[in-house]
XYZ file of C-alpha atoms in Angstrom:
658
model
C 40.764 -4.593 -9.269
C 41.976 -2.328 -5.827
C 45.702 -0.637 -5.952
C 47.066 0.094 -2.700
C 50.016 1.256 -1.184
C 52.126 1.390 2.144
C 51.436 3.567 4.504
C 53.418 4.048 7.967
C 53.319 -0.754 7.429
C 49.409 -0.411 6.879
C 48.265 -1.085 3.990
C 45.835 2.053 2.563
C 42.956 2.019 -0.315
C 43.994 4.218 -3.072
C 40.853 3.554 -4.104
C 41.022 3.030 -7.947
C 39.407 0.348 -9.995
C 39.639 -1.330 -13.854
C 35.041 -1.543 -14.279
C 36.357 -4.975 -17.131
C 37.031 -6.807 -14.341
C 33.794 -6.543 -12.067
C 32.731 -8.401 -15.529
C 33.962 -11.677 -14.378
C 31.558 -11.340 -11.052
C 29.221 -13.846 -9.920
C 25.829 -13.027 -10.647
C 22.998 -13.828 -8.017
C 19.600 -14.002 -9.047
C 17.632 -15.730 -5.738
C 15.097 -13.646 -3.786
C 16.779 -13.958 0.141
C 19.243 -11.289 0.017
C 19.023 -9.201 3.595
C 17.577 -11.141 6.581
C 15.067 -13.770 6.923
C 13.502 -13.537 10.138
C 11.210 -16.203 11.903
C 10.613 -16.705 14.813
C 12.951 -20.229 15.525
C 15.661 -18.825 12.900
C 17.105 -16.250 10.988
C 19.170 -16.619 8.289
C 21.191 -14.099 6.378
C 22.213 -13.937 2.930
C 24.850 -10.909 1.571
C 26.864 -10.850 -2.001
C 30.127 -10.344 -1.421
C 32.347 -12.193 -3.984
C 35.660 -9.931 -3.075
C 35.084 -11.520 0.351
C 36.964 -14.155 2.296
C 35.940 -13.866 5.471
C 32.778 -12.130 5.874
C 31.491 -11.716 10.394
C 28.358 -11.225 11.965
C 28.423 -9.032 15.094
C 25.160 -9.400 17.091
C 24.139 -6.429 19.420
C 21.568 -5.680 22.207
C 21.154 -1.581 21.319
C 21.249 0.336 17.904
C 24.419 2.746 19.059
C 27.303 1.640 21.442
C 28.360 -0.840 23.575
C 29.379 -4.468 22.597
C 28.536 -7.593 20.484
C 27.399 -10.059 22.460
C 27.652 -12.430 19.588
C 29.937 -13.070 16.435
C 30.194 -15.739 14.387
C 31.086 -15.680 10.807
C 28.700 -16.328 7.374
C 29.491 -19.425 5.202
C 30.416 -19.513 1.831
C 27.355 -19.602 -0.173
C 26.762 -19.406 -4.356
C 27.823 -17.102 -6.749
C 29.248 -14.908 -3.960
C 27.035 -15.422 -1.412
C 27.577 -16.062 2.091
C 25.140 -16.546 4.478
C 24.353 -17.570 7.867
C 21.860 -19.388 9.630
C 21.569 -18.010 13.411
C 18.670 -20.249 15.820
C 16.486 -19.172 18.407
C 14.021 -15.952 18.223
C 16.351 -13.338 17.696
C 12.929 -10.366 17.378
C 14.626 -6.784 18.581
C 18.224 -7.733 17.804
C 20.485 -5.372 16.325
C 23.150 -6.446 14.004
C 25.804 -5.431 11.477
C 27.994 -7.650 8.864
C 32.197 -7.256 8.619
C 33.756 -7.964 5.128
C 37.299 -8.583 4.926
C 38.672 -8.814 1.398
C 42.124 -10.208 1.484
C 43.383 -6.738 1.859
C 41.560 -6.346 5.478
C 38.936 -5.430 7.301
C 36.037 -3.068 5.998
C 33.475 -1.109 8.594
C 30.376 -2.768 10.016
C 26.999 -2.647 8.228
C 24.196 -3.930 8.096
C 24.625 -4.498 4.895
C 23.323 -3.502 2.002
C 19.233 -5.031 1.852
C 19.083 -4.162 5.170
C 14.958 -3.604 5.580
C 15.052 -2.338 9.086
C 17.145 0.168 10.896
C 18.968 1.640 14.538
C 18.731 5.203 15.663
C 20.757 6.327 12.670
C 21.147 3.174 10.279
C 24.361 2.515 11.607
C 23.029 -1.325 13.258
C 20.011 -3.819 11.373
C 17.279 -4.555 13.474
C 16.460 -7.833 13.591
C 12.326 -7.585 13.008
C 8.849 -9.314 12.758
C 7.530 -7.653 9.799
C 4.058 -9.169 11.220
C 3.093 -6.737 13.716
C 4.477 -3.450 11.310
C 1.164 -3.941 9.617
C -1.911 -2.154 10.661
C -5.202 -3.018 11.714
C -6.790 -3.308 7.898
C -3.737 -3.219 6.308
C -4.803 -6.071 4.117
C -7.451 -5.121 2.623
C -5.833 -1.272 1.207
C -5.802 -0.599 -1.452
C -4.138 1.533 -4.795
C -5.704 4.548 -6.431
C -6.039 2.946 -9.299
C -5.466 4.984 -12.599
C -6.764 3.741 -16.121
C -4.219 6.692 -17.490
C -1.260 8.232 -16.723
C -2.659 11.305 -18.089
C -5.416 11.076 -14.956
C -2.556 12.106 -11.872
C -3.038 15.163 -10.660
C 0.338 14.543 -8.750
C 1.158 16.444 -4.972
C 4.806 17.139 -4.168
C 5.506 17.463 -0.512
C 8.281 16.643 1.867
C 6.937 14.838 5.057
C 8.144 17.391 7.963
C 7.394 20.393 6.157
C 3.834 19.292 6.214
C 3.123 18.964 9.754
C 5.501 21.488 11.221
C 4.038 24.798 11.422
C 2.273 25.359 14.256
C -0.180 27.290 12.378
C -0.974 23.826 11.103
C -2.984 22.559 13.760
C -1.535 19.285 13.280
C -0.881 17.171 16.742
C 2.055 14.893 15.528
C 4.177 18.134 13.360
C 7.399 16.172 10.967
C 5.726 12.839 11.679
C 4.035 10.444 9.306
C 1.270 10.100 11.663
C 0.444 13.794 10.844
C -0.994 12.162 7.397
C -3.029 10.058 9.928
C -4.939 13.250 11.596
C -8.027 14.596 10.288
C -10.026 17.757 11.455
C -6.926 19.579 11.585
C -7.477 23.218 11.785
C -5.434 26.774 10.436
C -6.063 29.688 13.088
C -8.327 30.553 10.762
C -10.053 27.226 11.273
C -9.532 26.123 6.945
C -8.793 22.764 6.482
C -4.892 21.682 6.434
C -3.208 17.892 6.630
C -4.809 15.331 3.994
C -8.375 16.916 4.887
C -6.508 20.113 2.526
C -4.926 17.681 -0.377
C -9.203 15.449 -0.164
C -10.846 19.021 -0.679
C -7.785 20.562 -3.498
C -8.826 17.543 -5.156
C -5.233 16.446 -6.063
C -4.897 12.407 -7.345
C -1.064 11.492 -5.549
C 0.985 13.205 -3.252
C 4.550 12.575 -4.437
C 6.948 12.614 -0.399
C 9.956 13.451 -0.889
C 12.511 10.723 0.141
C 10.961 8.824 3.113
C 14.019 5.866 2.857
C 17.032 6.000 5.538
C 18.809 9.095 4.994
C 22.070 10.241 6.791
C 21.917 14.337 7.776
C 19.187 14.198 10.177
C 20.158 13.065 14.046
C 17.118 10.441 14.356
C 17.925 11.459 18.140
C 17.238 15.096 17.839
C 15.590 15.365 14.664
C 14.393 18.881 15.135
C 18.089 20.343 15.404
C 18.841 19.508 11.881
C 17.088 19.495 8.629
C 17.575 17.860 4.969
C 15.039 17.094 1.715
C 16.540 13.734 2.035
C 18.693 13.064 -1.350
C 21.056 11.597 1.145
C 20.605 8.155 0.440
C 22.304 5.255 3.131
C 19.606 2.317 3.972
C 17.313 2.056 0.197
C 15.560 0.201 2.543
C 14.252 1.254 4.970
C 11.964 4.683 6.107
C 13.502 6.986 7.569
C 13.843 7.344 11.047
C 13.712 10.989 12.290
C 9.644 11.130 10.858
C 8.918 8.283 13.244
C 7.294 8.194 17.112
C 10.726 5.826 17.932
C 13.226 5.198 15.774
C 14.615 2.550 16.954
C 12.413 -0.137 16.336
C 10.327 -0.596 14.106
C 7.449 1.394 14.634
C 9.132 3.141 12.071
C 8.247 0.700 8.973
C 4.601 0.887 10.633
C 3.811 4.307 10.894
C 4.722 4.756 7.013
C 3.109 2.323 6.114
C -0.328 4.378 8.474
C 0.823 7.061 6.389
C -0.357 5.069 2.793
C -2.682 4.027 4.131
C -5.205 7.626 5.608
C -4.065 8.922 2.529
C -5.034 5.930 0.602
C -8.411 5.686 2.559
C -8.517 9.512 1.479
C -8.210 8.484 -2.271
C -5.043 9.491 -3.105
C -2.119 7.802 -3.993
C 1.263 7.805 -2.355
C 4.650 8.400 -4.466
C 8.275 7.857 -3.410
C 11.081 9.636 -4.433
C 13.829 7.110 -4.852
C 17.393 8.420 -5.022
C 19.636 5.186 -6.145
C 21.768 7.622 -8.946
C 23.791 8.434 -5.876
C 24.933 7.499 -1.474
C 26.367 10.184 0.403
C 29.379 8.251 1.342
C 31.281 7.007 -1.462
C 33.763 5.257 -0.133
C 32.265 4.997 3.518
C 29.055 4.067 1.779
C 27.874 0.203 2.560
C 28.278 -0.569 -1.167
C 31.428 0.115 -1.224
C 31.942 -0.959 2.155
C 30.704 -4.648 0.986
C 31.702 -5.021 -2.193
C 34.747 -1.856 -2.878
C 34.241 -0.051 -5.981
C 31.276 -2.631 -7.965
C 28.966 -0.350 -7.383
C 30.082 2.499 -8.842
C 30.851 3.567 -12.308
C 34.326 5.010 -12.457
C 36.220 7.442 -14.523
C 39.161 5.929 -16.736
C 42.044 6.475 -14.621
C 39.485 4.125 -12.020
C 37.825 6.816 -9.866
C 35.022 7.242 -8.722
C 32.522 9.161 -11.555
C 30.433 11.935 -10.304
C 26.988 12.465 -12.296
C 25.322 13.573 -9.506
C 27.339 15.719 -8.102
C 27.183 14.103 -5.293
C 30.222 13.098 -5.125
C 29.145 9.270 -6.549
C 27.245 7.603 -8.929
C 25.816 4.373 -9.297
C 26.944 1.759 -12.406
C 23.340 0.486 -12.744
C 24.077 -1.383 -15.708
C 26.139 -3.427 -14.447
C 24.052 -7.179 -12.670
C 23.696 -6.666 -9.039
C 23.323 -3.072 -8.648
C 20.293 -3.064 -11.208
C 19.140 -5.952 -9.330
C 19.328 -4.163 -6.432
C 17.738 -1.227 -8.271
C 14.409 -3.980 -8.864
C 13.916 -5.894 -6.310
C 14.491 -3.017 -3.381
C 11.297 -1.118 -5.971
C 9.587 -4.443 -6.185
C 9.539 -4.566 -2.007
C 8.177 -1.112 -1.798
C 5.721 -1.508 -3.937
C 4.936 -4.613 -2.179
C 5.426 -4.063 1.228
C 4.351 -0.524 1.250
C 1.851 -0.207 -1.544
C 3.592 2.462 -3.680
C 1.440 3.745 -5.693
C 4.481 5.192 -7.947
C 7.943 6.487 -7.873
C 10.093 9.730 -8.935
C 13.490 8.920 -10.373
C 16.083 11.527 -8.916
C 18.386 12.275 -11.963
C 16.750 9.624 -13.682
C 19.543 10.766 -16.618
C 21.983 8.458 -14.769
C 20.067 5.319 -15.166
C 20.748 3.239 -18.391
C 17.721 2.729 -20.365
C 17.564 -0.873 -19.994
C 17.019 -0.642 -16.475
C 14.603 1.766 -16.514
C 11.936 -0.684 -19.069
C 12.878 -3.229 -16.417
C 11.344 -1.427 -13.734
C 8.620 -1.025 -15.564
C 7.912 -4.862 -16.645
C 8.470 -5.480 -13.270
C 5.860 -2.745 -11.513
C 3.796 -4.051 -13.698
C 3.269 -7.474 -12.709
C 2.253 -6.196 -9.170
C 0.406 -3.360 -10.858
C 0.158 -1.325 -14.454
C -0.915 2.292 -12.862
C 1.964 2.239 -11.015
C 3.535 5.403 -11.828
C 7.087 6.048 -12.742
C 8.897 9.728 -13.636
C 11.976 11.004 -13.516
C 14.820 14.217 -14.070
C 15.586 13.378 -17.648
C 19.380 14.435 -16.884
C 21.917 14.475 -14.778
C 24.022 17.152 -12.796
C 27.800 15.968 -14.774
C 29.491 14.595 -17.396
C 29.083 10.078 -16.949
C 31.435 7.825 -18.107
C 28.420 5.511 -20.119
C 27.498 7.302 -23.147
C 24.770 9.410 -23.548
C 22.648 6.740 -25.912
C 22.405 3.807 -23.038
C 21.002 6.602 -20.416
C 17.706 7.830 -19.458
C 17.654 11.364 -20.637
C 15.224 12.993 -22.070
C 15.832 13.314 -25.537
C 15.725 9.477 -25.266
C 12.747 9.141 -23.403
C 10.509 7.620 -26.503
C 13.019 4.297 -26.137
C 11.425 3.991 -22.461
C 7.923 2.221 -21.859
C 5.471 4.060 -20.066
C 7.775 6.307 -18.106
C 7.966 10.181 -17.770
C 10.374 12.925 -17.291
C 9.819 16.438 -16.247
C 9.280 19.417 -18.868
C 11.571 21.778 -18.289
C 11.256 22.979 -21.490
C 7.906 24.696 -20.248
C 9.200 25.197 -16.672
C 11.528 27.875 -18.354
C 8.682 28.968 -20.562
C 5.880 29.836 -17.755
C 8.422 31.352 -15.348
C 12.155 32.479 -16.696
C 15.322 30.331 -15.990
C 15.351 28.754 -11.962
C 18.789 29.762 -11.043
C 18.503 33.309 -12.887
C 15.564 35.410 -10.781
C 15.518 38.072 -12.661
C 15.125 36.101 -15.383
C 10.647 36.327 -16.258
C 8.611 34.443 -18.235
C 5.827 33.886 -19.713
C 2.923 34.408 -17.125
C 5.922 37.560 -15.505
C 5.025 39.538 -18.863
C 8.121 37.945 -21.463
C 7.396 37.486 -24.820
C 8.802 35.140 -27.544
C 7.791 32.575 -24.849
C 4.693 31.502 -26.700
C 6.297 28.156 -28.336
C 7.451 27.220 -24.840
C 4.040 27.617 -23.938
C 2.880 25.429 -26.775
C 5.372 22.607 -26.508
C 4.043 22.518 -22.442
C 0.244 22.356 -23.633
C 0.781 19.130 -26.578
C 2.662 17.459 -23.717
C 6.403 18.091 -25.480
C 5.282 15.123 -28.545
C 5.313 16.617 -31.894
C 2.453 19.782 -33.143
C 2.742 20.402 -36.554
C 1.858 23.971 -35.449
C 4.658 24.800 -32.834
C 7.647 26.466 -34.401
C 10.966 25.030 -32.677
C 13.205 25.819 -33.842
C 11.962 28.541 -30.931
C 11.341 26.721 -28.676
C 13.869 27.259 -25.647
C 15.860 24.104 -24.931
C 14.907 21.647 -27.131
C 14.377 21.865 -30.521
C 11.887 18.738 -31.713
C 9.702 17.112 -29.155
C 11.579 14.429 -27.042
C 7.735 12.043 -25.921
C 6.331 10.438 -28.575
C 3.376 9.867 -26.045
C 1.485 12.296 -23.302
C 2.528 10.190 -20.638
C 6.425 10.191 -21.103
C 5.685 14.313 -19.708
C 5.358 14.958 -16.697
C 4.025 19.407 -16.288
C 5.521 21.905 -14.189
C 5.693 25.356 -12.955
C 7.890 24.085 -9.856
C 9.367 21.465 -7.040
C 11.060 21.888 -4.792
C 14.506 22.349 -6.140
C 15.074 26.250 -6.956
C 12.748 29.169 -5.936
C 9.676 28.573 -5.316
C 6.444 29.781 -7.405
C 6.005 32.301 -5.415
C 9.055 33.532 -5.033
C 10.496 33.275 -8.386
C 7.760 35.985 -9.359
C 8.169 38.184 -6.555
C 12.556 38.642 -7.429
C 11.951 38.392 -11.424
C 8.940 40.993 -10.803
C 9.745 44.000 -8.599
C 7.849 45.889 -9.893
C 4.373 43.734 -9.763
C 1.845 44.202 -7.172
C 1.028 41.556 -4.916
C -2.061 40.778 -6.888
C -0.415 41.072 -10.338
C 1.773 38.761 -8.301
C -1.360 36.303 -7.268
C -2.996 36.484 -11.294
C 0.888 34.982 -12.591
C 0.391 32.430 -10.010
C -3.153 31.454 -11.371
C -1.794 31.042 -14.921
C 0.901 29.389 -14.256
C -1.787 27.112 -12.331
C -4.069 28.037 -15.376
C -1.795 26.452 -17.940
C -0.196 23.457 -15.942
C -3.453 21.645 -14.908
C -4.812 22.386 -18.513
C -2.680 20.788 -20.631
C -1.519 17.737 -21.859
C 0.441 14.985 -20.012
C 0.822 14.418 -16.278
C 0.547 17.871 -13.985
C 2.802 18.092 -11.054
C 2.030 20.621 -8.837
C 4.117 21.676 -5.733
C 3.146 22.016 -2.375
C 1.854 25.141 -1.323
C 1.747 26.320 -4.583
C -2.119 27.416 -4.087
C -1.307 29.537 -1.646
C 2.126 30.842 -2.887
C 4.439 29.110 -0.646
C 7.223 31.141 0.006
C 10.548 30.370 0.697
C 11.782 33.506 1.666
C 14.182 33.581 -1.224
C 15.966 31.105 -0.735
C 16.384 28.816 -3.477
C 18.414 26.120 -2.291
C 16.754 24.946 0.927
C 17.696 21.542 0.777
C 19.407 21.851 4.750
C 17.713 25.911 6.253
C 15.742 25.799 8.782
C 11.765 24.412 9.202
C 11.453 28.420 9.180
C 12.202 28.579 6.070
C 9.966 25.438 4.071
C 7.415 24.965 6.528
C 4.213 25.348 4.541
C 2.689 27.943 6.699
C -1.116 27.745 6.850
C -2.172 30.766 7.379
C -1.296 31.863 4.204
C -4.236 29.783 2.988
C -6.698 32.779 4.785
C -4.315 35.600 2.696
C -4.172 33.063 -0.533
C -7.563 32.234 -0.225
C -8.499 33.164 -3.985
C -5.294 31.418 -5.469
C -6.526 27.935 -3.478
C -10.341 28.124 -4.976
C -9.120 28.811 -7.929
C -6.215 25.639 -8.101
C -9.085 23.910 -6.625
C -11.661 24.833 -9.901
C -9.015 24.281 -12.127
C -8.351 20.351 -10.377
C -11.541 19.718 -10.838
C -12.094 20.984 -14.055
C -9.259 18.838 -15.181
C -11.316 15.687 -13.380
C -14.103 16.472 -15.192
C -13.565 16.866 -18.383
C -11.738 14.560 -20.241
C -10.523 16.618 -22.966
C -7.761 17.885 -21.335
C -6.063 14.904 -20.313
C -5.676 12.980 -24.065
C -4.415 9.563 -23.669
C -2.215 9.612 -26.699
C -0.146 11.909 -29.422
C -2.220 11.226 -31.711
C -5.742 12.874 -30.285
C -3.653 15.492 -29.413
C -2.886 16.392 -33.053
C -6.610 15.825 -33.683
C -8.236 17.818 -31.111
C -5.765 20.701 -30.414
C -5.496 23.948 -33.149
C -4.017 26.458 -31.772
C -4.697 29.979 -32.873
C -3.151 30.644 -35.773
C -3.606 35.314 -35.285
C -0.241 36.046 -33.337
C -0.474 37.795 -30.233
C 3.182 39.021 -28.648
C 2.377 37.470 -25.376
C -0.921 35.154 -25.862
C -1.452 31.599 -26.342
C -4.225 30.073 -27.583
C -5.586 26.994 -29.158
C -9.312 25.686 -29.464
C -9.838 21.886 -28.558
C -12.418 20.130 -31.300
C -14.861 17.672 -32.080
C -15.306 16.769 -27.820
C -11.963 15.414 -27.728
C -11.027 12.310 -25.633
C -14.542 12.175 -25.586
C -15.807 14.999 -24.043
C -18.602 16.227 -23.372
C -18.045 20.030 -24.614
C -18.242 19.849 -28.064
C -15.578 23.028 -28.862
C -13.862 24.154 -25.778
C -11.249 27.627 -26.642
C -8.890 28.813 -23.984
C -6.464 32.019 -24.664
C -3.636 32.909 -22.124
C -2.457 36.214 -21.606
C 0.409 36.742 -20.279
C 1.029 40.073 -19.788
C -0.123 43.257 -18.231
C -2.319 44.963 -21.201
C -5.547 43.393 -21.518
C -6.028 42.310 -25.394
C -8.729 41.714 -28.023
C -9.268 38.427 -28.902
C -11.480 37.747 -32.017
C -14.074 35.273 -31.751
C -14.834 32.090 -34.697
C -17.846 32.962 -35.719
C -21.735 30.752 -35.805
C -20.452 29.330 -32.351
C -22.709 29.926 -29.190
C -19.557 30.065 -26.707
C -20.385 30.052 -23.397
C -17.648 31.727 -20.408
C -16.455 29.271 -18.548
C -13.771 30.777 -16.543
C -12.000 34.690 -17.054
C -9.688 36.606 -14.463
C -9.892 34.680 -11.275
C -13.275 33.092 -11.903
C -13.957 29.569 -12.563
C -17.152 28.408 -13.053
C -18.111 25.083 -14.994
C -22.578 25.346 -15.347
C -22.087 29.489 -15.935
C -24.929 30.204 -18.035
C -23.202 33.350 -19.760
C -23.559 32.908 -23.087
C -21.487 35.868 -25.216
C -22.310 36.637 -28.906
C -19.875 39.250 -29.908
C -17.624 38.297 -32.518
C -14.413 39.754 -30.149
C -14.206 39.385 -25.908
C -11.548 40.970 -23.979
C -9.095 38.792 -22.115
C -7.833 40.801 -19.506
C -3.970 41.132 -18.199
C -2.469 38.335 -16.771
C -5.332 35.961 -17.010
C -6.840 32.699 -18.374
C -10.256 32.890 -20.673
C -12.176 30.019 -21.299
C -15.219 29.672 -23.540
C -16.778 26.273 -24.417
C -19.536 25.013 -26.751
C -21.973 22.676 -25.004
């Protein structure tokens, strides 16, 4: 129930609510919310159970001007309101305004809008057929037999192409992904050709739904990652060549189609945990209070750290999220979804998302951040936090234990990790190597964040060294190791990549890491300039050794199933950690054709110290050297017969028994 006070003879909303009142709101289970278009008529249905009048306004343009037509909705079943309009309204804009007995709320496109005009303030009525590119019916998702087969590459649409060094024409746009043959000033591949050359299986796109803080009329004047949601079902217009029309839908589909033709899946980053505005959000301007959790005093709770959090456990919030994901998965042929601050979501919603996606394709990947940014009034036992991952069905979470063990705490620029020479990180590293699953040889008391395994199977664990948040891997290593030479920093990046890409679980790479991506030390670049965030393609030549090493690691992982086992039982059966402890060193063997690998035995030694070490080898095995120092060669013919071997500082050694 909303409380109000009088202020200068006008009723002002206190925006305080009793959450128990929402239990009496009716549930609508239909699949026709939003705009349904045909050339002869258009139907719009919204859910607004507290309304007593709902008004529709039609406009010729997306901004300014007066409505050319004003109509009222009729009350429908289960809290819905519906209106039928005759004639072809393709290309017209609309807003919806709700009166809830207290007064008129703001005009909005409605929460279900699938197309909007400039800056998302008015909805667009559109014919969906022309938004399909040629050949769209034949577009196919990238199929993964197992989630652990995926190699994910996190990327911001604008960062990918905006640099003058990208050689791409449609800089900062969806269409940049449709260009081929693009080259850096040094003649090296850029764009999608670079992604194919690198070998990753999936691109994870930072948010591409309509977000608030970039002016779509002048997109180069501001920048944002996109974690400021406005219209969840409409593509962002600043990445389109014509944001005032349904072209933004067509061009995003062209991006997906181009990546699919390159054999690369597309994962959408989704942010159903909060909205940019709270009181002025389109949710609160439709059904005040319902879509958000409240504190005991009736004010909005804030587990997102952004001013609010969505009440995913409430029936129509739950339905909105499932319907939205179904739309993105079917209309845009999504290959997966990454959930921002997934620890805000309730477990039942996440598991029903998995079931809904399975009805489309079981290969759709689902993963997210298993934490929140602040406290939530919903008890942790019911939320999709990292410690509850065993209660999630085929949904993975990020392994921050491994991340911080590799490079140090992301919020402290001076802290070091395993690859930068800090010892007593070995159990953190073993934790990641085993995909956060239980392994009897891990001493969990020495794992920094988690004192017990939280994954029951490796496909519940996403291993990574860096992502869009905090410092890039290169910047973090430079800041934490100011005494290190550029060569040593490069070797640290190689070692971090080696650990991520040979460990069990799902590997995740931050775009540009393979060429020492730098944001000039900016640790929170969510609204920084392009000069900070852009991928500088000239670095591909400068750090080509890193690129080639990551390329070889990806090929190794794709070629050898031992590095992507599909169960924790397999890991415990085939992965044996070395009992010969050396500070700053992690080593293990994969034995007996792990996961039906053609190699019988694989020995890996990771030396995080700057000094060479001597490693004793098991007897009676003819070892072939596959990786040593900065080189990986799967076809190597070099064998060693010694009983011990020197492992260089900051490097991975890999020996195999064929």
